mmCIF file of C-alpha atoms and ligand atoms in Angstrom:
data_model
loop_
_atom_site.group_PDB
_atom_site.id
_atom_site.type_symbol
_atom_site.label_atom_id
_atom_site.label_comp_id
_atom_site.label_asym_id
_atom_site.label_seq_id
_atom_site.Cartn_x
_atom_site.Cartn_y
_atom_site.Cartn_z
ATOM 1 C CA MET A 1 37.548 -12.529 -0.362
ATOM 2 C CA ASN A 2 34.884 -12.501 -3.079
ATOM 3 C CA ASP A 3 31.720 -10.386 -3.153
ATOM 4 C CA ALA A 4 29.478 -13.206 -1.973
ATOM 5 C CA SER A 5 31.501 -13.818 1.171
ATOM 6 C CA ALA A 6 31.766 -10.078 1.804
ATOM 7 C CA ASN A 7 27.960 -9.750 1.644
ATOM 8 C CA PRO A 8 26.442 -13.082 2.632
ATOM 9 C CA ALA A 9 22.721 -13.488 1.920
ATOM 10 C CA PRO A 10 20.615 -12.856 5.039
ATOM 11 C CA ALA A 11 19.436 -16.015 6.816
ATOM 12 C CA GLY A 12 16.411 -17.528 5.069
ATOM 13 C CA LEU A 13 17.182 -15.883 1.721
ATOM 14 C CA PRO A 14 16.989 -16.390 -1.163
ATOM 15 C CA PHE A 15 13.641 -18.078 -1.665
ATOM 16 C CA ALA A 16 13.843 -20.814 -4.316
ATOM 17 C CA ARG A 17 10.640 -20.033 -6.187
ATOM 18 C CA VAL A 18 8.443 -17.014 -5.521
ATOM 19 C CA GLY A 19 4.937 -16.821 -6.991
ATOM 20 C CA ILE A 20 3.581 -13.300 -7.342
ATOM 21 C CA ILE A 21 -0.169 -13.102 -7.945
ATOM 22 C CA GLY A 22 -1.189 -9.789 -9.548
ATOM 23 C CA LEU A 23 1.514 -7.962 -11.482
ATOM 24 C CA GLY A 24 0.222 -4.427 -10.978
ATOM 25 C CA LEU A 25 2.100 -1.539 -9.405
ATOM 26 C CA ILE A 26 3.016 -3.408 -6.229
ATOM 27 C CA GLY A 27 3.382 -6.933 -7.678
ATOM 28 C CA SER A 28 5.623 -5.765 -10.512
ATOM 29 C CA SER A 29 7.663 -3.655 -8.090
ATOM 30 C CA MET A 30 8.089 -6.772 -5.938
ATOM 31 C CA ALA A 31 9.249 -8.761 -8.966
ATOM 32 C CA ARG A 32 11.787 -6.085 -9.871
ATOM 33 C CA ALA A 33 12.992 -5.674 -6.274
ATOM 34 C CA LEU A 34 13.265 -9.447 -5.700
ATOM 35 C CA ARG A 35 15.413 -9.726 -8.810
ATOM 36 C CA LYS A 36 17.568 -6.744 -7.976
ATOM 37 C CA SER A 37 18.200 -7.896 -4.408
ATOM 38 C CA GLY A 38 18.771 -11.531 -5.358
ATOM 39 C CA SER A 39 16.082 -12.603 -2.899
ATOM 40 C CA ALA A 40 14.464 -15.124 -5.275
ATOM 41 C CA LYS A 41 16.142 -17.752 -7.417
ATOM 42 C CA ALA A 42 13.086 -17.930 -9.667
ATOM 43 C CA ILE A 43 9.982 -15.750 -10.025
ATOM 44 C CA VAL A 44 6.613 -16.981 -11.294
ATOM 45 C CA ALA A 45 4.283 -14.193 -12.435
ATOM 46 C CA ILE A 46 0.600 -15.087 -12.099
ATOM 47 C CA ASP A 47 -2.006 -12.713 -13.528
ATOM 48 C CA ARG A 48 -5.510 -13.262 -14.870
ATOM 49 C CA ASP A 49 -5.129 -10.501 -17.481
ATOM 50 C CA ALA A 50 -3.535 -11.558 -20.786
ATOM 51 C CA ALA A 51 -2.467 -7.970 -21.536
ATOM 52 C CA VAL A 52 -0.655 -7.789 -18.167
ATOM 53 C CA ARG A 53 1.061 -11.130 -18.843
ATOM 54 C CA GLU A 54 2.228 -9.805 -22.196
ATOM 55 C CA ARG A 55 3.735 -6.685 -20.583
ATOM 56 C CA VAL A 56 5.402 -8.780 -17.862
ATOM 57 C CA ALA A 57 7.004 -10.908 -20.578
ATOM 58 C CA ALA A 58 8.108 -7.861 -22.572
ATOM 59 C CA LEU A 59 9.587 -6.251 -19.447
ATOM 60 C CA GLY A 60 11.336 -9.515 -18.490
ATOM 61 C CA LEU A 61 10.007 -9.415 -14.933
ATOM 62 C CA ALA A 62 9.688 -13.168 -14.309
ATOM 63 C CA ASP A 63 11.133 -16.571 -15.139
ATOM 64 C CA SER A 64 7.709 -17.964 -15.965
ATOM 65 C CA ILE A 65 4.279 -16.419 -16.521
ATOM 66 C CA THR A 66 0.847 -17.964 -16.217
ATOM 67 C CA GLY A 67 -2.818 -17.064 -15.861
ATOM 68 C CA ASP A 68 -3.482 -20.250 -13.884
ATOM 69 C CA ALA A 69 -3.023 -19.459 -10.189
ATOM 70 C CA ALA A 70 -3.204 -23.091 -9.017
ATOM 71 C CA ALA A 71 -0.543 -24.236 -11.462
ATOM 72 C CA GLY A 72 1.587 -21.136 -10.877
ATOM 73 C CA VAL A 73 1.941 -21.567 -7.115
ATOM 74 C CA THR A 74 2.796 -25.266 -7.348
ATOM 75 C CA GLY A 75 6.358 -25.738 -6.125
ATOM 76 C CA CYS A 76 6.664 -22.196 -4.743
ATOM 77 C CA ASP A 77 8.213 -21.753 -1.299
ATOM 78 C CA LEU A 78 6.787 -18.210 -1.143
ATOM 79 C CA VAL A 79 3.543 -16.908 -2.654
ATOM 80 C CA ILE A 80 2.722 -13.199 -2.443
ATOM 81 C CA LEU A 81 -0.831 -11.985 -3.075
ATOM 82 C CA CYS A 82 -0.698 -8.586 -4.813
ATOM 83 C CA VAL A 83 -4.316 -8.157 -5.930
ATOM 84 C CA PRO A 84 -7.071 -5.975 -4.404
ATOM 85 C CA VAL A 85 -7.960 -7.345 -0.963
ATOM 86 C CA LEU A 86 -11.525 -8.444 -1.736
ATOM 87 C CA ALA A 87 -10.091 -10.887 -4.308
ATOM 88 C CA TYR A 88 -7.999 -12.711 -1.671
ATOM 89 C CA GLY A 89 -10.565 -15.225 -0.386
ATOM 90 C CA ALA A 90 -11.389 -16.723 -3.778
ATOM 91 C CA LEU A 91 -7.702 -16.885 -4.709
ATOM 92 C CA ALA A 92 -6.713 -18.518 -1.421
ATOM 93 C CA GLU A 93 -9.359 -21.176 -1.999
ATOM 94 C CA ILE A 94 -7.854 -21.927 -5.420
ATOM 95 C CA ILE A 95 -4.185 -21.998 -4.386
ATOM 96 C CA GLY A 96 -4.534 -23.575 -0.919
ATOM 97 C CA PRO A 97 -4.632 -27.209 -2.094
ATOM 98 C CA ARG A 98 -1.501 -26.695 -4.247
ATOM 99 C CA LEU A 99 0.737 -25.399 -1.480
ATOM 100 C CA ALA A 100 3.288 -27.754 0.043
ATOM 101 C CA PRO A 101 3.966 -27.913 3.799
ATOM 102 C CA GLY A 102 6.644 -25.376 4.705
ATOM 103 C CA ALA A 103 5.564 -22.906 2.018
ATOM 104 C CA ILE A 104 4.923 -19.317 3.107
ATOM 105 C CA VAL A 105 1.985 -17.232 1.915
ATOM 106 C CA SER A 106 2.269 -13.471 2.264
ATOM 107 C CA ASP A 107 0.634 -10.426 0.711
ATOM 108 C CA VAL A 108 0.872 -6.660 0.312
ATOM 109 C CA GLY A 109 -2.733 -5.682 1.050
ATOM 110 C CA SER A 110 -3.574 -2.298 2.533
ATOM 111 C CA VAL A 111 -5.979 -3.847 5.085
ATOM 112 C CA LYS A 112 -4.958 -6.694 7.359
ATOM 113 C CA GLY A 113 -7.897 -7.835 9.529
ATOM 114 C CA SER A 114 -9.986 -8.947 6.546
ATOM 115 C CA VAL A 115 -6.957 -10.579 4.951
ATOM 116 C CA VAL A 116 -6.292 -12.774 7.976
ATOM 117 C CA ARG A 117 -9.982 -13.651 8.081
ATOM 118 C CA ASP A 118 -10.305 -14.391 4.330
ATOM 119 C CA VAL A 119 -7.045 -16.243 3.622
ATOM 120 C CA GLY A 120 -6.202 -18.167 6.803
ATOM 121 C CA PRO A 121 -9.031 -20.733 6.626
ATOM 122 C CA HIS A 122 -8.002 -21.848 3.114
ATOM 123 C CA LEU A 123 -4.372 -22.641 3.919
ATOM 124 C CA PRO A 124 -3.523 -26.268 4.702
ATOM 125 C CA GLU A 125 -1.708 -27.449 7.810
ATOM 126 C CA GLY A 126 2.019 -26.697 7.632
ATOM 127 C CA VAL A 127 1.678 -23.688 5.318
ATOM 128 C CA HIS A 128 2.718 -20.468 7.054
ATOM 129 C CA PHE A 129 0.802 -17.231 6.665
ATOM 130 C CA VAL A 130 2.691 -13.980 7.223
ATOM 131 C CA PRO A 131 0.611 -11.010 5.997
ATOM 132 C CA ALA A 132 2.518 -7.856 5.106
ATOM 133 C CA HIS A 133 1.778 -4.305 4.002
ATOM 134 C CA PRO A 134 4.471 -2.166 2.399
ATOM 135 C CA VAL A 135 3.481 1.408 3.199
ATOM 136 C CA ALA A 136 4.697 2.602 -0.177
ATOM 137 C CA GLY A 137 2.932 3.288 -3.417
ATOM 138 C CA THR A 138 1.932 5.747 -6.084
ATOM 139 C CA GLU A 139 -1.358 6.712 -7.718
ATOM 140 C CA HIS A 140 -0.399 4.659 -10.800
ATOM 141 C CA SER A 141 -1.403 1.082 -11.650
ATOM 142 C CA GLY A 142 -0.198 -1.798 -13.762
ATOM 143 C CA PRO A 143 3.134 -3.512 -14.516
ATOM 144 C CA ASP A 144 4.685 -0.505 -16.236
ATOM 145 C CA ALA A 145 4.171 1.658 -13.148
ATOM 146 C CA GLY A 146 6.333 -0.499 -10.856
ATOM 147 C CA PHE A 147 9.980 0.060 -9.959
ATOM 148 C CA ALA A 148 12.510 -1.793 -7.827
ATOM 149 C CA GLU A 149 13.207 1.090 -5.440
ATOM 150 C CA LEU A 150 9.572 1.576 -4.387
ATOM 151 C CA PHE A 151 10.107 -0.022 -0.976
ATOM 152 C CA ALA A 152 13.492 1.523 -0.140
ATOM 153 C CA ASN A 153 13.433 3.434 3.128
ATOM 154 C CA ARG A 154 9.687 2.839 3.500
ATOM 155 C CA TRP A 155 8.017 0.864 6.278
ATOM 156 C CA SER A 156 6.649 -2.618 5.778
ATOM 157 C CA ILE A 157 4.269 -3.837 8.453
ATOM 158 C CA LEU A 158 3.963 -7.558 9.192
ATOM 159 C CA THR A 159 0.816 -8.812 10.947
ATOM 160 C CA PRO A 160 1.353 -12.535 11.600
ATOM 161 C CA PRO A 161 -1.610 -14.203 13.315
ATOM 162 C CA ALA A 162 -0.937 -15.514 16.836
ATOM 163 C CA GLY A 163 0.961 -18.805 16.746
ATOM 164 C CA THR A 164 2.690 -18.230 13.385
ATOM 165 C CA ASP A 165 6.003 -20.065 13.030
ATOM 166 C CA PRO A 166 8.730 -17.588 14.136
ATOM 167 C CA ALA A 167 11.104 -18.894 11.435
ATOM 168 C CA ALA A 168 8.562 -18.008 8.732
ATOM 169 C CA ILE A 169 8.126 -14.522 10.184
ATOM 170 C CA GLU A 170 11.909 -14.165 10.245
ATOM 171 C CA ARG A 171 12.195 -15.081 6.551
ATOM 172 C CA VAL A 172 9.541 -12.558 5.492
ATOM 173 C CA HIS A 173 11.205 -9.953 7.724
ATOM 174 C CA ALA A 174 14.555 -10.710 6.035
ATOM 175 C CA LEU A 175 12.924 -10.384 2.622
ATOM 176 C CA TRP A 176 11.555 -6.890 3.297
ATOM 177 C CA SER A 177 14.873 -5.814 4.781
ATOM 178 C CA ALA A 178 16.597 -7.042 1.625
ATOM 179 C CA LEU A 179 14.198 -4.879 -0.437
ATOM 180 C CA GLY A 180 15.335 -1.860 1.589
ATOM 181 C CA SER A 181 12.323 -1.534 3.894
ATOM 182 C CA ASN A 182 12.180 -0.909 7.597
ATOM 183 C CA VAL A 183 10.024 -3.572 9.212
ATOM 184 C CA GLU A 184 7.559 -3.377 12.084
ATOM 185 C CA ILE A 185 5.359 -6.145 13.486
ATOM 186 C CA MET A 186 1.888 -5.439 14.917
ATOM 187 C CA THR A 187 -1.544 -7.012 15.215
ATOM 188 C CA PRO A 188 -3.895 -6.781 12.216
ATOM 189 C CA GLU A 189 -6.345 -4.739 14.317
ATOM 190 C CA HIS A 190 -3.745 -2.164 15.288
ATOM 191 C CA HIS A 191 -2.507 -1.961 11.695
ATOM 192 C CA ASP A 192 -6.019 -1.230 10.444
ATOM 193 C CA LEU A 193 -6.567 1.507 13.024
ATOM 194 C CA VAL A 194 -3.237 3.223 12.326
ATOM 195 C CA LEU A 195 -3.635 3.032 8.556
ATOM 196 C CA ALA A 196 -7.225 4.278 8.776
ATOM 197 C CA ILE A 197 -5.958 7.664 9.953
ATOM 198 C CA THR A 198 -2.624 7.803 8.074
ATOM 199 C CA SER A 199 -3.862 6.531 4.725
ATOM 200 C CA HIS A 200 -7.484 5.515 4.363
ATOM 201 C CA VAL A 201 -9.248 8.634 5.704
ATOM 202 C CA PRO A 202 -6.845 10.980 3.833
ATOM 203 C CA HIS A 203 -7.751 9.155 0.615
ATOM 204 C CA LEU A 204 -11.446 9.461 1.430
ATOM 205 C CA ILE A 205 -11.046 13.188 2.032
ATOM 206 C CA ALA A 206 -9.264 13.540 -1.308
ATOM 207 C CA TYR A 207 -11.959 11.553 -3.121
ATOM 208 C CA ASN A 208 -14.588 13.693 -1.406
ATOM 209 C CA ILE A 209 -13.089 17.117 -2.096
ATOM 210 C CA VAL A 210 -12.423 16.292 -5.737
ATOM 211 C CA GLY A 211 -15.966 14.964 -6.036
ATOM 212 C CA THR A 212 -17.376 18.123 -4.407
ATOM 213 C CA ALA A 213 -15.442 20.353 -6.802
ATOM 214 C CA ALA A 214 -16.646 18.291 -9.741
ATOM 215 C CA ASP A 215 -20.253 18.812 -8.601
ATOM 216 C CA MET A 216 -20.035 22.573 -8.032
ATOM 217 C CA GLU A 217 -22.219 24.601 -10.301
ATOM 218 C CA THR A 218 -20.952 28.067 -9.448
ATOM 219 C CA VAL A 219 -17.327 27.271 -10.277
ATOM 220 C CA THR A 220 -16.626 26.053 -13.784
ATOM 221 C CA GLU A 221 -14.590 22.935 -14.491
ATOM 222 C CA SER A 222 -12.014 25.014 -16.356
ATOM 223 C CA GLU A 223 -11.595 27.243 -13.283
ATOM 224 C CA VAL A 224 -11.087 24.200 -11.044
ATOM 225 C CA ILE A 225 -8.304 23.035 -13.350
ATOM 226 C CA LYS A 226 -6.834 26.498 -13.993
ATOM 227 C CA PHE A 227 -6.508 27.451 -10.323
ATOM 228 C CA SER A 228 -5.744 23.959 -9.005
ATOM 229 C CA ALA A 229 -2.239 24.889 -7.813
ATOM 230 C CA GLY A 230 -3.901 26.498 -4.792
ATOM 231 C CA GLY A 231 -3.989 23.094 -3.071
ATOM 232 C CA PHE A 232 -6.654 21.171 -4.964
ATOM 233 C CA ARG A 233 -4.041 19.704 -7.328
ATOM 234 C CA ASP A 234 -2.425 17.680 -4.551
ATOM 235 C CA PHE A 235 -5.771 16.167 -3.611
ATOM 236 C CA THR A 236 -6.407 15.196 -7.242
ATOM 237 C CA ARG A 237 -3.182 13.187 -7.261
ATOM 238 C CA ILE A 238 -4.378 11.080 -4.334
ATOM 239 C CA ALA A 239 -7.906 10.911 -5.776
ATOM 240 C CA ALA A 240 -6.472 9.395 -8.969
ATOM 241 C CA SER A 241 -5.559 6.210 -7.081
ATOM 242 C CA ASP A 242 -6.898 2.865 -8.286
ATOM 243 C CA PRO A 243 -10.713 2.722 -7.822
ATOM 244 C CA THR A 244 -10.893 -1.066 -7.284
ATOM 245 C CA MET A 245 -8.123 -1.137 -4.720
ATOM 246 C CA TRP A 246 -9.637 1.742 -2.735
ATOM 247 C CA ARG A 247 -13.189 0.444 -2.947
ATOM 248 C CA ASP A 248 -11.888 -2.757 -1.351
ATOM 249 C CA VAL A 249 -9.988 -0.848 1.352
ATOM 250 C CA PHE A 250 -13.120 0.991 2.502
ATOM 251 C CA LEU A 251 -15.326 -2.094 2.357
ATOM 252 C CA THR A 252 -12.855 -4.179 4.379
ATOM 253 C CA ASN A 253 -11.645 -1.602 6.921
ATOM 254 C CA LYS A 254 -15.113 -0.263 7.605
ATOM 255 C CA ASP A 255 -15.030 -0.107 11.422
ATOM 256 C CA ALA A 256 -11.663 1.640 11.800
ATOM 257 C CA VAL A 257 -12.428 4.102 8.998
ATOM 258 C CA LEU A 258 -15.829 4.976 10.494
ATOM 259 C CA GLU A 259 -14.209 5.439 13.926
ATOM 260 C CA MET A 260 -11.581 7.809 12.512
ATOM 261 C CA LEU A 261 -14.165 9.643 10.397
ATOM 262 C CA GLY A 262 -16.181 10.263 13.559
ATOM 263 C CA ARG A 263 -13.173 11.955 15.156
ATOM 264 C CA PHE A 264 -12.423 13.820 11.942
ATOM 265 C CA ASN A 265 -15.961 15.178 11.768
ATOM 266 C CA GLU A 266 -15.787 16.378 15.381
ATOM 267 C CA ASP A 267 -12.509 18.176 14.739
ATOM 268 C CA LEU A 268 -13.868 19.650 11.521
ATOM 269 C CA ALA A 269 -16.866 20.970 13.434
ATOM 270 C CA ALA A 270 -14.476 22.569 15.954
ATOM 271 C CA LEU A 271 -12.617 24.259 13.086
ATOM 272 C CA GLN A 272 -15.894 25.429 11.630
ATOM 273 C CA ARG A 273 -16.726 27.008 14.985
ATOM 274 C CA MET A 274 -13.332 28.739 15.170
ATOM 275 C CA ILE A 275 -13.931 30.293 11.753
ATOM 276 C CA ARG A 276 -17.486 31.308 12.643
ATOM 277 C CA TRP A 277 -16.392 32.997 15.902
ATOM 278 C CA GLY A 278 -13.218 34.524 14.460
ATOM 279 C CA ASP A 279 -10.973 32.466 16.732
ATOM 280 C CA GLY A 280 -7.700 33.363 14.977
ATOM 281 C CA GLU A 281 -5.626 32.192 17.916
ATOM 282 C CA GLY A 282 -7.184 28.734 17.791
ATOM 283 C CA LEU A 283 -6.668 28.437 14.035
ATOM 284 C CA HIS A 284 -3.065 29.628 14.314
ATOM 285 C CA ALA A 285 -2.309 27.174 17.119
ATOM 286 C CA LEU A 286 -3.651 24.237 15.113
ATOM 287 C CA PHE A 287 -1.844 25.226 11.912
ATOM 288 C CA THR A 288 1.398 25.553 13.878
ATOM 289 C CA ARG A 289 0.943 22.039 15.270
ATOM 290 C CA THR A 290 0.204 20.564 11.836
ATOM 291 C CA ARG A 291 3.198 22.307 10.256
ATOM 292 C CA ALA A 292 5.415 20.645 12.879
ATOM 293 C CA ILE A 293 4.015 17.244 11.896
ATOM 294 C CA ARG A 294 4.990 17.759 8.259
ATOM 295 C CA ARG A 295 8.465 18.876 9.328
ATOM 296 C CA GLY A 296 8.734 15.709 11.411
ATOM 297 C CA ILE A 297 7.815 13.581 8.382
ATOM 298 C CA ILE A 298 10.499 15.304 6.295
ATOM 299 C CA ALA A 299 13.059 14.931 9.078
ATOM 300 C CA SER A 300 12.321 11.189 9.273
ATOM 301 C CA GLY A 301 13.046 10.799 5.532
ATOM 302 C CA GLN A 302 9.453 9.874 4.599
ATOM 303 C CA GLU A 303 9.062 12.990 2.416
ATOM 304 C CA THR A 304 11.217 15.611 0.716
ATOM 305 C CA ALA A 305 10.984 19.300 1.451
ATOM 306 C CA ALA A 306 10.345 19.976 -2.263
ATOM 307 C CA PRO A 307 7.238 22.135 -2.594
ATOM 308 C CA ASP A 308 5.812 19.831 -5.270
ATOM 309 C CA PHE A 309 5.306 16.996 -2.739
ATOM 310 C CA GLY A 310 7.944 14.948 -4.537
ATOM 311 C CA ARG A 311 6.054 14.761 -7.817
ATOM 312 C CA HIS A 312 9.005 15.903 -9.896
ATOM 313 C CA ALA A 313 11.711 14.313 -7.808
ATOM 314 C CA GLY A 314 13.760 11.303 -8.811
ATOM 315 C CA LEU A 315 13.491 7.731 -7.579
ATOM 316 C CA ALA A 316 15.055 8.538 -4.235
ATOM 317 C CA ALA A 317 12.077 10.731 -3.440
ATOM 318 C CA PRO A 318 9.023 9.352 -1.698
ATOM 319 C CA LYS A 319 6.291 8.030 -3.884
ATOM 320 C CA ASP A 320 3.177 8.734 -1.931
ATOM 321 C CA PRO A 321 0.342 8.095 -1.645
ATOM 322 C CA ALA A 322 0.749 4.672 -0.143
ATOM 323 C CA GLY A 323 -2.183 2.402 0.395
HETATM 324 P P1 NAP B 1 -2.898 -2.627 -9.540
HETATM 325 O O1 NAP B 1 -1.711 -1.923 -10.091
HETATM 326 O O2 NAP B 1 -4.258 -2.208 -9.987
HETATM 327 O O3 NAP B 1 -2.731 -4.197 -9.812
HETATM 328 C C1 NAP B 1 -3.642 -5.125 -9.322
HETATM 329 C C2 NAP B 1 -3.496 -6.427 -10.086
HETATM 330 O O4 NAP B 1 -4.397 -7.379 -9.516
HETATM 331 C C3 NAP B 1 -3.836 -6.301 -11.548
HETATM 332 O O5 NAP B 1 -2.959 -7.093 -12.326
HETATM 333 C C4 NAP B 1 -5.268 -6.847 -11.590
HETATM 334 O O6 NAP B 1 -5.627 -7.446 -12.818
HETATM 335 C C5 NAP B 1 -5.221 -7.933 -10.543
HETATM 336 N N1 NAP B 1 -6.566 -8.224 -10.066
HETATM 337 C C6 NAP B 1 -7.547 -7.338 -9.775
HETATM 338 N N2 NAP B 1 -8.637 -7.974 -9.335
HETATM 339 C C7 NAP B 1 -8.355 -9.299 -9.381
HETATM 340 C C8 NAP B 1 -9.099 -10.470 -9.075
HETATM 341 N N3 NAP B 1 -10.359 -10.370 -8.626
HETATM 342 N N4 NAP B 1 -8.492 -11.663 -9.234
HETATM 343 C C9 NAP B 1 -7.225 -11.743 -9.693
HETATM 344 N N5 NAP B 1 -6.468 -10.666 -10.012
HETATM 345 C C10 NAP B 1 -7.039 -9.465 -9.851
HETATM 346 O O7 NAP B 1 -2.946 -2.554 -7.937
HETATM 347 P P2 NAP B 1 -1.779 -2.315 -6.872
HETATM 348 O O8 NAP B 1 -1.699 -0.848 -6.585
HETATM 349 O O9 NAP B 1 -0.545 -3.050 -7.275
HETATM 350 O O10 NAP B 1 -2.440 -2.977 -5.589
HETATM 351 C C11 NAP B 1 -2.305 -4.361 -5.310
HETATM 352 C C12 NAP B 1 -2.394 -4.587 -3.806
HETATM 353 O O11 NAP B 1 -1.389 -3.796 -3.169
HETATM 354 C C13 NAP B 1 -3.723 -4.201 -3.167
HETATM 355 O O12 NAP B 1 -4.109 -5.188 -2.244
HETATM 356 C C14 NAP B 1 -3.417 -2.901 -2.439
HETATM 357 O O13 NAP B 1 -4.229 -2.745 -1.296
HETATM 358 C C15 NAP B 1 -1.940 -3.083 -2.083
HETATM 359 N N6 NAP B 1 -1.159 -1.843 -1.922
HETATM 360 C C16 NAP B 1 -1.275 -0.840 -2.833
HETATM 361 C C17 NAP B 1 -0.527 0.321 -2.681
HETATM 362 C C18 NAP B 1 -0.634 1.466 -3.667
HETATM 363 O O14 NAP B 1 -0.273 2.586 -3.336
HETATM 364 N N7 NAP B 1 -1.116 1.247 -4.864
HETATM 365 C C19 NAP B 1 0.376 0.437 -1.611
HETATM 366 C C20 NAP B 1 0.504 -0.626 -0.717
HETATM 367 C C21 NAP B 1 -0.273 -1.762 -0.882
HETATM 368 P P3 NAP B 1 -6.688 -6.712 -13.780
HETATM 369 O O15 NAP B 1 -5.888 -5.790 -14.609
HETATM 370 O O16 NAP B 1 -7.282 -7.857 -14.558
HETATM 371 O O17 NAP B 1 -7.721 -6.038 -12.937
#
C-alpha cells in the first residue's frame, strides 16, 4: 500500500487552480497551507502591490503571480478573496465576468454580512459563493508574516447564503479541514454578532486604551513604555493590528459592534459603581467568573497557559489576535 492510498485526498480536493487575491498575512498563509496540504494543484497569486508580488516570487508561494485580478482568476476553480473587506465589492465586479460556471468564490474576511451583500450580486449564474472566516491571525501584515500552520486547531466559520450548492459548501469545508481547522457553519448575521463580542469589541477596547494612554499628560510616554508589563503591553499587541483591515471591520459590522458596545458600557458602569461603593464582593465574584473563562479557553486548546499570552511560544501556540 503506498502513501496515497493510505491517506486518500478528501472528497472534492485538490482544487485544480486556486486564485488567491491579496497575499498579506492571511493570503500568504493560505498559499503556504494549500501547498503543504496538497489541496491545490496550482496556485495563482494576485496582488495589486508590485513589492508584494516580488516577495511572493522570492518566497516561492505560487505557481504564477499577477497584478491583474481579471486575468488571474481566469480558469480558477476556486478564488479566495484575502483583502480588507471594503475592497471586496470592486474586486468582485472585476472578477465576476471571468469566472466559469462551477467555480467557487470564497474569502477570509472578518465580517460576513457585508461580504454577502457586496460580493453576491457580482457573481454570474452557476458560480458558487461560500464565504469563510478563519478565526486565526496575528498583529502582523504582509507576505512575510504568513505561515502554513496558522489555521491548525483554529475555527473556520462558513456562512453560505441560503440556497448555496451543498457540494460547493462541502468542498470548502473539506479544504479548511485539510488546513487543520475545525469548521462551523452559521448565518452571516450570527457570525457578525458573535465576532463583535469575541474579536471586534476587544480590538476596539485595545485601540481605545492605547489611545487614551498616548493622550495622557500626567503620565509620560517613557513611563507608559517602562511600566507596560502591568497589563498595558498586551493591549498594545492587539492595538498594533492592521489599521486598514480594522477600519473596514468597524465600518462594515457597525450594528453588531454598537449593540455589543452598549452592553459593554452598561457593564462598565456597573463595575464603576462597585468600585465607588467599595463592593469588594461584587468585584471578586466577577473576577472569579472571568478567570474561569480564560481557563476554559486554555482547556479547549485555543490558548496556552504561558504567562506571556503565547508571544514567545513556538508555532504550535495560538497566534492571537484573530480578526
Ligand atoms: P494584510 O496582511 O494587510 O494583507 C492585505 C492584502 O490585501 C495586501 O496585500 C494589500 O495590498 C491588499 N489590499 C489592500 N487593499 C486592497 C484593495 N483595495 N484592493 C486590492 N488589494 C488590496 O491583511 P490580512 O491580515 O491578511 O487581512 C486580509 C483579510 O483577512 C481581511 O479581510 C481580514 O478581515 C481577514 N482576516 C484577518 C485576520 C488577522 O488577524 N489579520 C484574521 C482573520 C481574517 P497593499 O499592500 O497594496 O495594501
